[in-house]
Each structure stands twice: as structure tokens, then as C-alpha cells.
């Protein structure tokens, strides 16, 4: 699995478009997903899933994650169930590209934390 990670400050603007790519005997489809998530009183014992492939085949993609509220500690990012060794603080944003992408999860480092994150995801997957 190859993962490219870039830390940067981004405006979470809308740039979504859907397209279809033909790759030899596979047809790859592409979708964009944007969502704001808010959680109250959460902790490290129960990670929060932001996105899951849910049976979609051959997923890959680029995600932008921005932390807009964080009352304590920082956030750990888990891709495909594995911590990326990255922590985000309040007002941090990150861009990650992964050639295998099955789930995106956040886990706060402290207990009883209020968290708001914006997620923008461009995902490609096998269509037919």
C-alpha cells in the first residue's frame, strides 16, 4: 500500500465531479464526498469512522481532513484500521493519498472531547 501524506492548510471548497475511467478490462468510477462531522464527549476508547468502503472493490483516493473544533488533546488518523502516526491539532489540515482505501477513522487522544472535522474525499473504485 502506498500512502502520500501532505500537511497543508486548505479551503474546503466544493470541487466535486464524477467521471469514469476505462482501464484495460476494468472500469473505474470516481466520486467525491464532502461531509462535516461533529462529536460531543468522545474519547480514545471509541474511534469514529468517517468513511468506509462498505464492500466497494478496488478503492483508492485522496482525502482532505481539517480540524475545526477540538477541545482537548489531538486526533490520530487511522486508514484501513492502521494508525498513520500522524496527529492533528485544532485548525490543522492534512491531505493524504492512498492506493488502497477502505476506511477513514479518527481517534482523539483525550477523553470527553468535542470534535468537529471537515472531510473531502475523492475516491476511485472498480465499477463493473
PDB file of C-alpha atoms in Angstrom:
ATOM      1  CA  UNK A   1       0.000   0.000   0.000  1.00  0.00           C
ATOM      2  CA  UNK A   2       1.382   3.393  -0.977  1.00  0.00           C
ATOM      3  CA  UNK A   3       0.332   6.435   1.004  1.00  0.00           C
ATOM      4  CA  UNK A   4       1.295  10.008   0.201  1.00  0.00           C
ATOM      5  CA  UNK A   5       0.780  12.460   3.035  1.00  0.00           C
ATOM      6  CA  UNK A   6       0.999  16.250   2.844  1.00  0.00           C
ATOM      7  CA  UNK A   7       0.247  18.670   5.647  1.00  0.00           C
ATOM      8  CA  UNK A   8      -1.255  21.915   4.469  1.00  0.00           C
ATOM      9  CA  UNK A   9      -3.926  24.481   5.114  1.00  0.00           C
ATOM     10  CA  UNK A  10      -6.747  24.208   2.573  1.00  0.00           C
ATOM     11  CA  UNK A  11     -10.074  25.807   1.967  1.00  0.00           C
ATOM     12  CA  UNK A  12     -12.668  23.059   1.964  1.00  0.00           C
ATOM     13  CA  UNK A  13     -14.361  24.304  -1.214  1.00  0.00           C
ATOM     14  CA  UNK A  14     -16.518  22.258  -3.495  1.00  0.00           C
ATOM     15  CA  UNK A  15     -14.655  20.715  -6.413  1.00  0.00           C
ATOM     16  CA  UNK A  16     -16.597  17.508  -6.862  1.00  0.00           C
ATOM     17  CA  UNK A  17     -17.225  15.942 -10.201  1.00  0.00           C
ATOM     18  CA  UNK A  18     -17.907  12.378 -11.213  1.00  0.00           C
ATOM     19  CA  UNK A  19     -16.083  10.638 -14.022  1.00  0.00           C
ATOM     20  CA  UNK A  20     -15.487   7.151 -15.340  1.00  0.00           C
ATOM     21  CA  UNK A  21     -12.075   5.802 -16.369  1.00  0.00           C
ATOM     22  CA  UNK A  22     -11.602   2.687 -18.518  1.00  0.00           C
ATOM     23  CA  UNK A  23      -8.531   0.703 -17.530  1.00  0.00           C
ATOM     24  CA  UNK A  24      -7.937  -2.381 -19.709  1.00  0.00           C
ATOM     25  CA  UNK A  25     -10.637  -4.826 -18.596  1.00  0.00           C
ATOM     26  CA  UNK A  26     -11.721  -2.722 -15.594  1.00  0.00           C
ATOM     27  CA  UNK A  27     -13.968   0.295 -15.494  1.00  0.00           C
ATOM     28  CA  UNK A  28     -13.067   2.649 -12.662  1.00  0.00           C
ATOM     29  CA  UNK A  29     -15.610   5.138 -11.388  1.00  0.00           C
ATOM     30  CA  UNK A  30     -14.786   8.249  -9.378  1.00  0.00           C
ATOM     31  CA  UNK A  31     -16.882  10.070  -6.791  1.00  0.00           C
ATOM     32  CA  UNK A  32     -16.389  12.987  -4.459  1.00  0.00           C
ATOM     33  CA  UNK A  33     -17.685  13.031  -0.914  1.00  0.00           C
ATOM     34  CA  UNK A  34     -17.799  16.069   1.402  1.00  0.00           C
ATOM     35  CA  UNK A  35     -19.068  15.967   4.966  1.00  0.00           C
ATOM     36  CA  UNK A  36     -18.702  17.828   8.258  1.00  0.00           C
ATOM     37  CA  UNK A  37     -18.692  15.615  11.374  1.00  0.00           C
ATOM     38  CA  UNK A  38     -19.312  16.830  14.937  1.00  0.00           C
ATOM     39  CA  UNK A  39     -18.925  14.642  18.011  1.00  0.00           C
ATOM     40  CA  UNK A  40     -19.501  15.581  21.658  1.00  0.00           C
ATOM     41  CA  UNK A  41     -17.853  13.989  24.688  1.00  0.00           C
ATOM     42  CA  UNK A  42     -15.870  11.314  22.835  1.00  0.00           C
ATOM     43  CA  UNK A  43     -12.599   9.654  23.825  1.00  0.00           C
ATOM     44  CA  UNK A  44      -9.811   7.339  22.637  1.00  0.00           C
ATOM     45  CA  UNK A  45     -11.711   4.185  23.600  1.00  0.00           C
ATOM     46  CA  UNK A  46     -14.232   4.502  20.742  1.00  0.00           C
ATOM     47  CA  UNK A  47     -12.748   5.653  17.388  1.00  0.00           C
ATOM     48  CA  UNK A  48     -15.150   7.373  14.979  1.00  0.00           C
ATOM     49  CA  UNK A  49     -15.465   6.117  11.393  1.00  0.00           C
ATOM     50  CA  UNK A  50     -15.769   8.978   8.909  1.00  0.00           C
ATOM     51  CA  UNK A  51     -15.916   6.876   5.746  1.00  0.00           C
ATOM     52  CA  UNK A  52     -15.973   3.161   4.897  1.00  0.00           C
ATOM     53  CA  UNK A  53     -15.780   1.397   1.508  1.00  0.00           C
ATOM     54  CA  UNK A  54     -18.566  -0.972   2.612  1.00  0.00           C
ATOM     55  CA  UNK A  55     -17.915  -3.680   0.029  1.00  0.00           C
ATOM     56  CA  UNK A  56     -16.867  -1.432  -2.868  1.00  0.00           C
ATOM     57  CA  UNK A  57     -13.974  -3.054  -4.787  1.00  0.00           C
ATOM     58  CA  UNK A  58     -10.509  -1.620  -5.551  1.00  0.00           C
ATOM     59  CA  UNK A  59     -10.908   1.665  -3.715  1.00  0.00           C
ATOM     60  CA  UNK A  60      -8.213   4.338  -3.722  1.00  0.00           C
ATOM     61  CA  UNK A  61      -8.362   8.030  -3.156  1.00  0.00           C
ATOM     62  CA  UNK A  62      -7.251  11.380  -1.853  1.00  0.00           C
ATOM     63  CA  UNK A  63      -8.707  12.901   1.273  1.00  0.00           C
ATOM     64  CA  UNK A  64      -8.504  16.313   2.880  1.00  0.00           C
ATOM     65  CA  UNK A  65      -9.213  16.407   6.600  1.00  0.00           C
ATOM     66  CA  UNK A  66      -9.482  19.684   8.540  1.00  0.00           C
ATOM     67  CA  UNK A  67      -9.964  20.002  12.317  1.00  0.00           C
ATOM     68  CA  UNK A  68     -12.249  22.962  13.041  1.00  0.00           C
ATOM     69  CA  UNK A  69     -13.053  22.184  16.698  1.00  0.00           C
ATOM     70  CA  UNK A  70     -11.045  20.219  19.260  1.00  0.00           C
ATOM     71  CA  UNK A  71     -11.485  20.935  22.961  1.00  0.00           C
ATOM     72  CA  UNK A  72      -8.529  18.871  24.251  1.00  0.00           C
ATOM     73  CA  UNK A  73      -5.603  16.782  23.022  1.00  0.00           C
ATOM     74  CA  UNK A  74      -5.226  15.878  19.355  1.00  0.00           C
ATOM     75  CA  UNK A  75      -6.603  13.454  16.767  1.00  0.00           C
ATOM     76  CA  UNK A  76      -4.981  10.295  15.447  1.00  0.00           C
ATOM     77  CA  UNK A  77      -5.832   9.284  11.856  1.00  0.00           C
ATOM     78  CA  UNK A  78      -6.344   5.614  11.001  1.00  0.00           C
ATOM     79  CA  UNK A  79      -6.531   4.445   7.383  1.00  0.00           C
ATOM     80  CA  UNK A  80      -7.712   0.881   6.801  1.00  0.00           C
ATOM     81  CA  UNK A  81      -7.581   0.301  10.559  1.00  0.00           C
ATOM     82  CA  UNK A  82      -3.924   1.340  10.903  1.00  0.00           C
ATOM     83  CA  UNK A  83      -2.688   4.473  12.652  1.00  0.00           C
ATOM     84  CA  UNK A  84      -0.680   6.677  10.301  1.00  0.00           C
ATOM     85  CA  UNK A  85       1.432   8.040  13.160  1.00  0.00           C
ATOM     86  CA  UNK A  86       0.004  11.488  12.491  1.00  0.00           C
ATOM     87  CA  UNK A  87      -1.734  13.704  14.983  1.00  0.00           C
ATOM     88  CA  UNK A  88      -3.815  16.735  14.138  1.00  0.00           C
ATOM     89  CA  UNK A  89      -4.437  19.681  16.437  1.00  0.00           C
ATOM     90  CA  UNK A  90      -7.083  22.389  16.257  1.00  0.00           C
ATOM     91  CA  UNK A  91      -7.045  24.207  12.868  1.00  0.00           C
ATOM     92  CA  UNK A  92      -4.692  21.630  11.321  1.00  0.00           C
ATOM     93  CA  UNK A  93      -5.447  20.123   7.952  1.00  0.00           C
ATOM     94  CA  UNK A  94      -3.875  17.279   6.028  1.00  0.00           C
ATOM     95  CA  UNK A  95      -4.002  15.768   2.542  1.00  0.00           C
ATOM     96  CA  UNK A  96      -3.495  12.003   2.205  1.00  0.00           C
ATOM     97  CA  UNK A  97      -3.457   9.916  -0.984  1.00  0.00           C
ATOM     98  CA  UNK A  98      -3.693   6.129  -0.674  1.00  0.00           C
ATOM     99  CA  UNK A  99      -3.747   3.454  -3.388  1.00  0.00           C
ATOM    100  CA  UNK A 100      -5.790   1.238  -1.041  1.00  0.00           C
ATOM    101  CA  UNK A 101      -8.523   2.991   0.899  1.00  0.00           C
ATOM    102  CA  UNK A 102     -11.135   1.011   2.816  1.00  0.00           C
ATOM    103  CA  UNK A 103     -11.810   3.211   5.836  1.00  0.00           C
ATOM    104  CA  UNK A 104     -11.030   6.586   7.390  1.00  0.00           C
ATOM    105  CA  UNK A 105     -11.203   6.780  11.190  1.00  0.00           C
ATOM    106  CA  UNK A 106     -10.300   9.438  13.762  1.00  0.00           C
ATOM    107  CA  UNK A 107      -9.435   8.787  17.409  1.00  0.00           C
ATOM    108  CA  UNK A 108      -9.000  11.590  19.982  1.00  0.00           C
ATOM    109  CA  UNK A 109      -6.096  11.328  22.420  1.00  0.00           C
ATOM    110  CA  UNK A 110      -8.068  12.693  25.399  1.00  0.00           C
ATOM    111  CA  UNK A 111     -11.406  11.795  26.993  1.00  0.00           C
ATOM    112  CA  UNK A 112     -14.617  13.825  26.940  1.00  0.00           C
ATOM    113  CA  UNK A 113     -13.584  15.805  23.840  1.00  0.00           C
ATOM    114  CA  UNK A 114     -15.747  17.807  21.458  1.00  0.00           C
ATOM    115  CA  UNK A 115     -14.534  17.409  17.870  1.00  0.00           C
ATOM    116  CA  UNK A 116     -15.590  18.869  14.525  1.00  0.00           C
ATOM    117  CA  UNK A 117     -13.804  17.836  11.325  1.00  0.00           C
ATOM    118  CA  UNK A 118     -14.418  18.506   7.650  1.00  0.00           C
ATOM    119  CA  UNK A 119     -13.709  15.631   5.259  1.00  0.00           C
ATOM    120  CA  UNK A 120     -13.444  15.922   1.499  1.00  0.00           C
ATOM    121  CA  UNK A 121     -12.718  12.659  -0.300  1.00  0.00           C
ATOM    122  CA  UNK A 122     -12.084  11.869  -3.957  1.00  0.00           C
ATOM    123  CA  UNK A 123     -12.405   8.119  -4.280  1.00  0.00           C
ATOM    124  CA  UNK A 124     -11.929   5.823  -7.257  1.00  0.00           C
ATOM    125  CA  UNK A 125     -13.320   2.298  -7.320  1.00  0.00           C
ATOM    126  CA  UNK A 126     -13.965  -0.594  -9.659  1.00  0.00           C
ATOM    127  CA  UNK A 127     -17.356  -0.110 -11.215  1.00  0.00           C
ATOM    128  CA  UNK A 128     -18.189  -3.229 -13.213  1.00  0.00           C
TER     129      UNK A 128
END
